[in-house]
Amino acid sequence: MTQRALYRPALVVLESPEAVAAEVAQRILRFVETRAHPVLGLATGRTPLAVYARLAAAHRAGTSFAAVESFNLDEYFGLGPAHPGAFACYMRRHFFEQVDMLAGHGHVPSGLGDPALEARAYEATIAAAGGIGLQLLGIGRNGHIGFNEPGSEFDSRTRIVTLDESTRRANAKDFPEGTEVPREAITMGIGTILEARRIVLVATGEAKSEALHAAFHRPPSRGCPASALQLHPRVELVCDVGAAQGLRL
Ligand code: GLP
């Protein structure tokens, strides 16, 4: 590793996953309500579901997301946006269709077409939007962020990647019976993620405690992609007591 300043995340530990979701939703809402053009980076997985539910409730109570532009971290490769396992489908169901975001403002990388072209276009669209102001981020049990699996370079950009078997097994529950989890995905790179001005990392449950420990209590290394977050000066880690078990921050 080259000599670079290392930072600790601002840690908030709460009693329950519900309290975590409420806190993270509050942070996103404050961000959205105080900017003319809020640009969000968004994540999928089980963990953010309760956050999206709270954002949808805030919309029903009067908050507008019409000025928001968002960029999802990743998508399975080979799946069209209508496939029930696709993150595009997840995002429409849990967020885009629950709020008043404008058509075309919720970007999800395309899992179809030429991956190199799509990756370049995705980076260009993020740049054209002025970069990501607040990135909502989860963490995989193996320390992945987005779909940057262990071994990913810290300066990696949006690209096609091969999924770890452990990731495919962990995500099989999100696919209809009898359908296979794709072997490849398109993901923002670690370098892309680190360019977000602010990162809100959310983790709940004991199953995430080892990954968090590896991310923040060992020197940054490619073996744990989330450890790259030590290079970012503005990471807010919001987790429950289960996930926080191994942390002494
Ligand atoms: C998925 C996503 C990640 C997510 C992670 C954890 O594979 N690509 O962005 O953070 O896995 O998901 P969960 O919240 O379901 O544990």
PDB file of C-alpha atoms and ligand atoms in Angstrom:
ATOM      1  CA  MET A   1       0.000   0.000   0.000  1.00  0.00           C
ATOM      2  CA  THR A   2       1.241   3.500  -0.770  1.00  0.00           C
ATOM      3  CA  GLN A   3       1.434   5.971   2.130  1.00  0.00           C
ATOM      4  CA  ARG A   4      -1.940   7.642   2.306  1.00  0.00           C
ATOM      5  CA  ALA A   5      -3.806   9.207   5.199  1.00  0.00           C
ATOM      6  CA  LEU A   6      -6.106   6.766   6.966  1.00  0.00           C
ATOM      7  CA  TYR A   7      -9.383   7.753   8.578  1.00  0.00           C
ATOM      8  CA  ARG A   8     -11.777   6.173  11.032  1.00  0.00           C
ATOM      9  CA  PRO A   9     -15.473   6.147  10.291  1.00  0.00           C
ATOM     10  CA  ALA A  10     -17.870   8.153  12.454  1.00  0.00           C
ATOM     11  CA  LEU A  11     -19.590   5.272  14.238  1.00  0.00           C
ATOM     12  CA  VAL A  12     -23.184   5.181  15.463  1.00  0.00           C
ATOM     13  CA  VAL A  13     -24.346   1.967  17.154  1.00  0.00           C
ATOM     14  CA  LEU A  14     -28.079   1.494  17.714  1.00  0.00           C
ATOM     15  CA  GLU A  15     -30.109  -1.193  19.470  1.00  0.00           C
ATOM     16  CA  SER A  16     -32.026  -2.642  16.546  1.00  0.00           C
ATOM     17  CA  PRO A  17     -32.095  -2.888  12.743  1.00  0.00           C
ATOM     18  CA  GLU A  18     -35.250  -0.706  12.834  1.00  0.00           C
ATOM     19  CA  ALA A  19     -33.406   2.053  14.689  1.00  0.00           C
ATOM     20  CA  VAL A  20     -30.559   1.782  12.169  1.00  0.00           C
ATOM     21  CA  ALA A  21     -32.985   2.155   9.254  1.00  0.00           C
ATOM     22  CA  ALA A  22     -34.639   5.175  10.890  1.00  0.00           C
ATOM     23  CA  GLU A  23     -31.271   6.876  11.456  1.00  0.00           C
ATOM     24  CA  VAL A  24     -30.014   6.214   7.923  1.00  0.00           C
ATOM     25  CA  ALA A  25     -33.309   7.378   6.404  1.00  0.00           C
ATOM     26  CA  GLN A  26     -33.081  10.586   8.463  1.00  0.00           C
ATOM     27  CA  ARG A  27     -29.600  11.281   7.118  1.00  0.00           C
ATOM     28  CA  ILE A  28     -30.730  10.724   3.528  1.00  0.00           C
ATOM     29  CA  LEU A  29     -33.820  12.886   4.016  1.00  0.00           C
ATOM     30  CA  ARG A  30     -31.784  15.750   5.469  1.00  0.00           C
ATOM     31  CA  PHE A  31     -29.431  15.497   2.494  1.00  0.00           C
ATOM     32  CA  VAL A  32     -32.300  15.469  -0.005  1.00  0.00           C
ATOM     33  CA  GLU A  33     -34.147  18.327   1.653  1.00  0.00           C
ATOM     34  CA  THR A  34     -31.154  20.655   1.854  1.00  0.00           C
ATOM     35  CA  ARG A  35     -29.832  20.444  -1.697  1.00  0.00           C
ATOM     36  CA  ALA A  36     -31.058  21.802  -5.005  1.00  0.00           C
ATOM     37  CA  HIS A  37     -29.842  18.737  -6.926  1.00  0.00           C
ATOM     38  CA  PRO A  38     -29.241  15.864  -4.513  1.00  0.00           C
ATOM     39  CA  VAL A  39     -27.236  13.057  -6.118  1.00  0.00           C
ATOM     40  CA  LEU A  40     -27.498   9.790  -4.228  1.00  0.00           C
ATOM     41  CA  GLY A  41     -25.555   6.572  -4.641  1.00  0.00           C
ATOM     42  CA  LEU A  42     -27.851   3.665  -3.802  1.00  0.00           C
ATOM     43  CA  ALA A  43     -27.424   0.065  -2.718  1.00  0.00           C
ATOM     44  CA  THR A  44     -29.503  -3.089  -2.849  1.00  0.00           C
ATOM     45  CA  GLY A  45     -29.600  -6.165  -0.624  1.00  0.00           C
ATOM     46  CA  ARG A  46     -31.690  -6.931   2.456  1.00  0.00           C
ATOM     47  CA  THR A  47     -30.178  -4.274   4.703  1.00  0.00           C
ATOM     48  CA  PRO A  48     -31.407  -1.127   2.894  1.00  0.00           C
ATOM     49  CA  LEU A  49     -34.983  -2.406   2.442  1.00  0.00           C
ATOM     50  CA  ALA A  50     -36.161  -0.833   5.687  1.00  0.00           C
ATOM     51  CA  VAL A  51     -34.432   2.418   4.713  1.00  0.00           C
ATOM     52  CA  TYR A  52     -36.355   2.539   1.429  1.00  0.00           C
ATOM     53  CA  ALA A  53     -39.587   1.795   3.277  1.00  0.00           C
ATOM     54  CA  ARG A  54     -38.954   4.841   5.484  1.00  0.00           C
ATOM     55  CA  LEU A  55     -38.108   7.053   2.522  1.00  0.00           C
ATOM     56  CA  ALA A  56     -41.352   5.955   0.862  1.00  0.00           C
ATOM     57  CA  ALA A  57     -43.248   6.802   4.066  1.00  0.00           C
ATOM     58  CA  ALA A  58     -41.565  10.217   4.152  1.00  0.00           C
ATOM     59  CA  HIS A  59     -42.724  10.800   0.595  1.00  0.00           C
ATOM     60  CA  ARG A  60     -46.301   9.914   1.538  1.00  0.00           C
ATOM     61  CA  ALA A  61     -45.963  12.428   4.355  1.00  0.00           C
ATOM     62  CA  GLY A  62     -44.907  15.165   1.926  1.00  0.00           C
ATOM     63  CA  THR A  63     -41.179  14.907   1.109  1.00  0.00           C
ATOM     64  CA  SER A  64     -40.445  15.306  -2.585  1.00  0.00           C
ATOM     65  CA  PHE A  65     -37.724  13.375  -4.385  1.00  0.00           C
ATOM     66  CA  ALA A  66     -38.368  15.153  -7.694  1.00  0.00           C
ATOM     67  CA  ALA A  67     -34.957  16.855  -7.641  1.00  0.00           C
ATOM     68  CA  VAL A  68     -33.078  13.636  -6.818  1.00  0.00           C
ATOM     69  CA  GLU A  69     -30.854  11.824  -9.239  1.00  0.00           C
ATOM     70  CA  SER A  70     -29.532   8.447  -8.118  1.00  0.00           C
ATOM     71  CA  PHE A  71     -26.946   5.910  -9.176  1.00  0.00           C
ATOM     72  CA  ASN A  72     -27.042   2.305  -8.067  1.00  0.00           C
ATOM     73  CA  LEU A  73     -23.839   0.504  -7.293  1.00  0.00           C
ATOM     74  CA  ASP A  74     -24.322  -2.589  -9.365  1.00  0.00           C
ATOM     75  CA  GLU A  75     -26.388  -4.988 -11.439  1.00  0.00           C
ATOM     76  CA  TYR A  76     -26.188  -8.656 -12.363  1.00  0.00           C
ATOM     77  CA  PHE A  77     -24.785  -9.171 -15.809  1.00  0.00           C
ATOM     78  CA  GLY A  78     -27.044 -10.874 -18.334  1.00  0.00           C
ATOM     79  CA  LEU A  79     -30.299  -9.892 -16.645  1.00  0.00           C
ATOM     80  CA  GLY A  80     -32.690  -7.419 -18.222  1.00  0.00           C
ATOM     81  CA  PRO A  81     -34.338  -4.785 -15.994  1.00  0.00           C
ATOM     82  CA  ALA A  82     -37.609  -6.747 -15.854  1.00  0.00           C
ATOM     83  CA  HIS A  83     -36.033  -9.916 -14.413  1.00  0.00           C
ATOM     84  CA  PRO A  84     -37.267 -10.415 -10.831  1.00  0.00           C
ATOM     85  CA  GLY A  85     -33.695 -10.940  -9.604  1.00  0.00           C
ATOM     86  CA  ALA A  86     -32.404  -7.769 -11.276  1.00  0.00           C
ATOM     87  CA  PHE A  87     -31.482  -4.844  -9.057  1.00  0.00           C
ATOM     88  CA  ALA A  88     -33.337  -2.578 -11.510  1.00  0.00           C
ATOM     89  CA  CYS A  89     -36.506  -4.490 -10.581  1.00  0.00           C
ATOM     90  CA  TYR A  90     -35.732  -4.247  -6.844  1.00  0.00           C
ATOM     91  CA  MET A  91     -35.181  -0.486  -7.119  1.00  0.00           C
ATOM     92  CA  ARG A  92     -38.398   0.153  -9.022  1.00  0.00           C
ATOM     93  CA  ARG A  93     -40.401  -1.911  -6.557  1.00  0.00           C
ATOM     94  CA  HIS A  94     -38.883  -0.620  -3.334  1.00  0.00           C
ATOM     95  CA  PHE A  95     -37.986   2.962  -4.163  1.00  0.00           C
ATOM     96  CA  PHE A  96     -38.407   4.562  -7.589  1.00  0.00           C
ATOM     97  CA  GLU A  97     -42.116   3.727  -7.875  1.00  0.00           C
ATOM     98  CA  GLN A  98     -42.765   4.636  -4.235  1.00  0.00           C
ATOM     99  CA  VAL A  99     -41.580   8.238  -4.549  1.00  0.00           C
ATOM    100  CA  ASP A 100     -41.874  11.053  -7.099  1.00  0.00           C
ATOM    101  CA  MET A 101     -38.477  10.696  -8.745  1.00  0.00           C
ATOM    102  CA  LEU A 102     -38.513  11.778 -12.384  1.00  0.00           C
ATOM    103  CA  ALA A 103     -38.366   9.102 -15.080  1.00  0.00           C
ATOM    104  CA  GLY A 104     -34.773   8.443 -16.069  1.00  0.00           C
ATOM    105  CA  HIS A 105     -33.317   9.933 -12.889  1.00  0.00           C
ATOM    106  CA  GLY A 106     -32.840   6.602 -11.104  1.00  0.00           C
ATOM    107  CA  HIS A 107     -29.837   5.069 -12.829  1.00  0.00           C
ATOM    108  CA  VAL A 108     -28.952   1.402 -12.509  1.00  0.00           C
ATOM    109  CA  PRO A 109     -26.058   0.035 -14.571  1.00  0.00           C
ATOM    110  CA  SER A 110     -27.327  -2.052 -17.460  1.00  0.00           C
ATOM    111  CA  GLY A 111     -26.793  -5.787 -17.202  1.00  0.00           C
ATOM    112  CA  LEU A 112     -27.201  -6.104 -20.962  1.00  0.00           C
ATOM    113  CA  GLY A 113     -25.127  -4.949 -23.908  1.00  0.00           C
ATOM    114  CA  ASP A 114     -21.413  -4.294 -24.195  1.00  0.00           C
ATOM    115  CA  PRO A 115     -20.051  -4.154 -20.630  1.00  0.00           C
ATOM    116  CA  ALA A 116     -17.080  -1.922 -21.467  1.00  0.00           C
ATOM    117  CA  LEU A 117     -19.296   0.634 -23.199  1.00  0.00           C
ATOM    118  CA  GLU A 118     -21.896   0.515 -20.436  1.00  0.00           C
ATOM    119  CA  ALA A 119     -19.230   0.922 -17.751  1.00  0.00           C
ATOM    120  CA  ARG A 120     -17.744   3.983 -19.458  1.00  0.00           C
ATOM    121  CA  ALA A 121     -21.177   5.502 -20.059  1.00  0.00           C
ATOM    122  CA  TYR A 122     -22.142   4.955 -16.402  1.00  0.00           C
ATOM    123  CA  GLU A 123     -19.041   6.751 -15.144  1.00  0.00           C
ATOM    124  CA  ALA A 124     -19.699   9.596 -17.585  1.00  0.00           C
ATOM    125  CA  THR A 125     -23.301   9.939 -16.410  1.00  0.00           C
ATOM    126  CA  ILE A 126     -22.184  10.124 -12.769  1.00  0.00           C
ATOM    127  CA  ALA A 127     -19.637  12.811 -13.678  1.00  0.00           C
ATOM    128  CA  ALA A 128     -22.235  14.763 -15.691  1.00  0.00           C
ATOM    129  CA  ALA A 129     -24.509  14.779 -12.634  1.00  0.00           C
ATOM    130  CA  GLY A 130     -21.689  16.410 -10.646  1.00  0.00           C
ATOM    131  CA  GLY A 131     -20.586  13.262  -8.801  1.00  0.00           C
ATOM    132  CA  ILE A 132     -22.280  11.455  -5.940  1.00  0.00           C
ATOM    133  CA  GLY A 133     -23.027  13.553  -2.870  1.00  0.00           C
ATOM    134  CA  LEU A 134     -24.142  10.784  -0.519  1.00  0.00           C
ATOM    135  CA  GLN A 135     -23.470   7.106  -1.117  1.00  0.00           C
ATOM    136  CA  LEU A 136     -25.588   4.572   0.743  1.00  0.00           C
ATOM    137  CA  LEU A 137     -23.461   1.458   1.107  1.00  0.00           C
ATOM    138  CA  GLY A 138     -23.908  -2.045   2.480  1.00  0.00           C
ATOM    139  CA  ILE A 139     -21.219  -4.632   3.128  1.00  0.00           C
ATOM    140  CA  GLY A 140     -21.084  -8.269   2.085  1.00  0.00           C
ATOM    141  CA  ARG A 141     -20.106 -10.977   4.555  1.00  0.00           C
ATOM    142  CA  ASN A 142     -16.825 -11.344   2.680  1.00  0.00           C
ATOM    143  CA  GLY A 143     -16.221  -7.594   2.916  1.00  0.00           C
ATOM    144  CA  HIS A 144     -17.419  -6.741  -0.580  1.00  0.00           C
ATOM    145  CA  ILE A 145     -18.785  -3.296  -1.384  1.00  0.00           C
ATOM    146  CA  GLY A 146     -21.017  -3.026  -4.414  1.00  0.00           C
ATOM    147  CA  PHE A 147     -19.902  -6.184  -6.170  1.00  0.00           C
ATOM    148  CA  ASN A 148     -16.213  -5.492  -5.638  1.00  0.00           C
ATOM    149  CA  GLU A 149     -15.141  -8.868  -4.363  1.00  0.00           C
ATOM    150  CA  PRO A 150     -11.929  -9.554  -2.397  1.00  0.00           C
ATOM    151  CA  GLY A 151      -8.926  -8.896  -4.626  1.00  0.00           C
ATOM    152  CA  SER A 152     -10.482  -5.811  -6.269  1.00  0.00           C
ATOM    153  CA  GLU A 153      -8.094  -2.906  -6.794  1.00  0.00           C
ATOM    154  CA  PHE A 154      -8.762   0.176  -4.700  1.00  0.00           C
ATOM    155  CA  ASP A 155      -8.568   2.356  -7.811  1.00  0.00           C
ATOM    156  CA  SER A 156     -10.944   0.145  -9.824  1.00  0.00           C
ATOM    157  CA  ARG A 157     -13.677   1.799 -11.885  1.00  0.00           C
ATOM    158  CA  THR A 158     -17.074   0.592 -13.091  1.00  0.00           C
ATOM    159  CA  ARG A 159     -16.505  -2.756 -14.791  1.00  0.00           C
ATOM    160  CA  ILE A 160     -17.682  -6.309 -15.196  1.00  0.00           C
ATOM    161  CA  VAL A 161     -16.662  -8.702 -12.413  1.00  0.00           C
ATOM    162  CA  THR A 162     -16.963 -12.395 -11.562  1.00  0.00           C
ATOM    163  CA  LEU A 163     -18.977 -13.021  -8.416  1.00  0.00           C
ATOM    164  CA  ASP A 164     -17.568 -15.122  -5.594  1.00  0.00           C
ATOM    165  CA  GLU A 165     -19.393 -18.389  -5.031  1.00  0.00           C
ATOM    166  CA  SER A 166     -20.133 -17.255  -1.451  1.00  0.00           C
ATOM    167  CA  THR A 167     -21.832 -14.119  -2.803  1.00  0.00           C
ATOM    168  CA  ARG A 168     -23.882 -16.163  -5.276  1.00  0.00           C
ATOM    169  CA  ARG A 169     -24.977 -18.470  -2.450  1.00  0.00           C
ATOM    170  CA  ALA A 170     -25.826 -15.544  -0.138  1.00  0.00           C
ATOM    171  CA  ASN A 171     -27.945 -13.895  -2.826  1.00  0.00           C
ATOM    172  CA  ALA A 172     -29.695 -17.038  -4.096  1.00  0.00           C
ATOM    173  CA  LYS A 173     -32.625 -16.260  -1.772  1.00  0.00           C
ATOM    174  CA  ASP A 174     -33.470 -13.228  -3.928  1.00  0.00           C
ATOM    175  CA  PHE A 175     -33.969 -15.365  -7.030  1.00  0.00           C
ATOM    176  CA  PRO A 176     -37.064 -17.346  -7.943  1.00  0.00           C
ATOM    177  CA  GLU A 177     -36.805 -21.133  -7.357  1.00  0.00           C
ATOM    178  CA  GLY A 178     -35.010 -22.869 -10.148  1.00  0.00           C
ATOM    179  CA  THR A 179     -33.268 -19.771 -11.522  1.00  0.00           C
ATOM    180  CA  GLU A 180     -29.511 -19.381 -11.226  1.00  0.00           C
ATOM    181  CA  VAL A 181     -27.736 -16.407  -9.706  1.00  0.00           C
ATOM    182  CA  PRO A 182     -25.652 -14.939 -12.547  1.00  0.00           C
ATOM    183  CA  ARG A 183     -21.892 -15.485 -12.405  1.00  0.00           C
ATOM    184  CA  GLU A 184     -21.019 -11.955 -13.410  1.00  0.00           C
ATOM    185  CA  ALA A 185     -22.075  -8.452 -12.527  1.00  0.00           C
ATOM    186  CA  ILE A 186     -21.358  -4.864 -13.480  1.00  0.00           C
ATOM    187  CA  THR A 187     -20.327  -2.752 -10.502  1.00  0.00           C
ATOM    188  CA  MET A 188     -19.029   0.694  -9.687  1.00  0.00           C
ATOM    189  CA  GLY A 189     -15.365   0.256  -8.813  1.00  0.00           C
ATOM    190  CA  ILE A 190     -13.861   0.908  -5.418  1.00  0.00           C
ATOM    191  CA  GLY A 191     -12.260   4.041  -6.883  1.00  0.00           C
ATOM    192  CA  THR A 192     -15.676   5.168  -8.114  1.00  0.00           C
ATOM    193  CA  ILE A 193     -17.227   4.605  -4.683  1.00  0.00           C
ATOM    194  CA  LEU A 194     -14.423   6.483  -2.912  1.00  0.00           C
ATOM    195  CA  GLU A 195     -15.186   9.575  -5.018  1.00  0.00           C
ATOM    196  CA  ALA A 196     -18.568  10.017  -3.312  1.00  0.00           C
ATOM    197  CA  ARG A 197     -18.326  13.073  -1.086  1.00  0.00           C
ATOM    198  CA  ARG A 198     -19.964  11.283   1.816  1.00  0.00           C
ATOM    199  CA  ILE A 199     -20.518   7.569   2.448  1.00  0.00           C
ATOM    200  CA  VAL A 200     -23.150   6.144   4.795  1.00  0.00           C
ATOM    201  CA  LEU A 201     -22.262   2.504   5.469  1.00  0.00           C
ATOM    202  CA  VAL A 202     -25.057   0.480   6.994  1.00  0.00           C
ATOM    203  CA  ALA A 203     -24.750  -2.981   8.541  1.00  0.00           C
ATOM    204  CA  THR A 204     -27.033  -5.014  10.767  1.00  0.00           C
ATOM    205  CA  GLY A 205     -26.739  -8.436  12.355  1.00  0.00           C
ATOM    206  CA  GLU A 206     -23.899 -10.499  13.794  1.00  0.00           C
ATOM    207  CA  ALA A 207     -23.166 -12.009  10.389  1.00  0.00           C
ATOM    208  CA  LYS A 208     -21.619  -8.679   9.381  1.00  0.00           C
ATOM    209  CA  SER A 209     -19.426  -8.200  12.460  1.00  0.00           C
ATOM    210  CA  GLU A 210     -16.360 -10.013  11.100  1.00  0.00           C
ATOM    211  CA  ALA A 211     -16.477  -8.088   7.833  1.00  0.00           C
ATOM    212  CA  LEU A 212     -16.668  -4.790   9.749  1.00  0.00           C
ATOM    213  CA  HIS A 213     -13.795  -5.819  11.976  1.00  0.00           C
ATOM    214  CA  ALA A 214     -11.664  -6.681   8.930  1.00  0.00           C
ATOM    215  CA  ALA A 215     -12.674  -3.414   7.269  1.00  0.00           C
ATOM    216  CA  PHE A 216     -11.732  -1.074  10.094  1.00  0.00           C
ATOM    217  CA  HIS A 217      -9.334  -2.863  12.452  1.00  0.00           C
ATOM    218  CA  ARG A 218      -6.775  -4.134   9.976  1.00  0.00           C
ATOM    219  CA  PRO A 219      -4.590  -2.211   7.569  1.00  0.00           C
ATOM    220  CA  PRO A 220      -6.368  -1.568   4.270  1.00  0.00           C
ATOM    221  CA  SER A 221      -5.843  -4.482   1.916  1.00  0.00           C
ATOM    222  CA  ARG A 222      -7.416  -5.844  -1.235  1.00  0.00           C
ATOM    223  CA  GLY A 223      -8.423  -8.956   0.703  1.00  0.00           C
ATOM    224  CA  CYS A 224     -11.187  -6.869   2.294  1.00  0.00           C
ATOM    225  CA  PRO A 225     -12.639  -4.394  -0.235  1.00  0.00           C
ATOM    226  CA  ALA A 226     -14.477  -2.439   2.491  1.00  0.00           C
ATOM    227  CA  SER A 227     -11.117  -1.684   4.139  1.00  0.00           C
ATOM    228  CA  ALA A 228     -10.623   0.847   1.312  1.00  0.00           C
ATOM    229  CA  LEU A 229     -13.138   2.987   3.211  1.00  0.00           C
ATOM    230  CA  GLN A 230     -10.302   3.854   5.623  1.00  0.00           C
ATOM    231  CA  LEU A 231      -8.977   6.034   2.786  1.00  0.00           C
ATOM    232  CA  HIS A 232     -12.159   8.148   2.790  1.00  0.00           C
ATOM    233  CA  PRO A 233     -12.415  11.092   5.219  1.00  0.00           C
ATOM    234  CA  ARG A 234     -16.178  11.066   5.498  1.00  0.00           C
ATOM    235  CA  VAL A 235     -17.557   7.605   6.192  1.00  0.00           C
ATOM    236  CA  GLU A 236     -20.476   7.318   8.603  1.00  0.00           C
ATOM    237  CA  LEU A 237     -20.963   3.772   9.862  1.00  0.00           C
ATOM    238  CA  VAL A 238     -24.458   3.171  11.212  1.00  0.00           C
ATOM    239  CA  CYS A 239     -24.937  -0.315  12.635  1.00  0.00           C
ATOM    240  CA  ASP A 240     -26.788  -2.303  15.238  1.00  0.00           C
ATOM    241  CA  VAL A 241     -25.241  -3.925  18.308  1.00  0.00           C
ATOM    242  CA  GLY A 242     -24.966  -7.283  16.526  1.00  0.00           C
ATOM    243  CA  ALA A 243     -22.891  -5.935  13.643  1.00  0.00           C
ATOM    244  CA  ALA A 244     -20.836  -3.696  15.967  1.00  0.00           C
ATOM    245  CA  GLN A 245     -19.596  -6.593  18.141  1.00  0.00           C
ATOM    246  CA  GLY A 246     -16.042  -6.592  16.845  1.00  0.00           C
ATOM    247  CA  LEU A 247     -15.627  -2.794  16.701  1.00  0.00           C
ATOM    248  CA  ARG A 248     -13.691  -0.611  19.101  1.00  0.00           C
ATOM    249  CA  LEU A 249     -13.801   2.690  17.239  1.00  0.00           C
TER     250      LEU A 249
HETATM  251  C1  GLP B   1     -25.153  -7.520  -2.346  1.00  0.00           C
HETATM  252  C2  GLP B   1     -24.891  -6.128  -2.966  1.00  0.00           C
HETATM  253  C3  GLP B   1     -24.157  -5.239  -2.014  1.00  0.00           C
HETATM  254  C4  GLP B   1     -24.762  -5.420  -0.620  1.00  0.00           C
HETATM  255  C5  GLP B   1     -24.439  -6.785  -0.087  1.00  0.00           C
HETATM  256  C6  GLP B   1     -25.053  -7.111   1.272  1.00  0.00           C
HETATM  257  O1  GLP B   1     -24.590  -8.552  -3.029  1.00  0.00           O
HETATM  258  N1  GLP B   1     -24.227  -6.135  -4.249  1.00  0.00           N
HETATM  259  O2  GLP B   1     -24.246  -3.895  -2.466  1.00  0.00           O
HETATM  260  O3  GLP B   1     -24.231  -4.468   0.258  1.00  0.00           O
HETATM  261  O4  GLP B   1     -24.731  -7.784  -1.026  1.00  0.00           O
HETATM  262  O5  GLP B   1     -26.378  -7.460   1.145  1.00  0.00           O
HETATM  263  P1  GLP B   1     -27.369  -7.706   2.364  1.00  0.00           P
HETATM  264  O6  GLP B   1     -27.777  -6.368   2.836  1.00  0.00           O
HETATM  265  O7  GLP B   1     -28.503  -8.486   1.784  1.00  0.00           O
HETATM  266  O8  GLP B   1     -26.602  -8.464   3.378  1.00  0.00           O
END
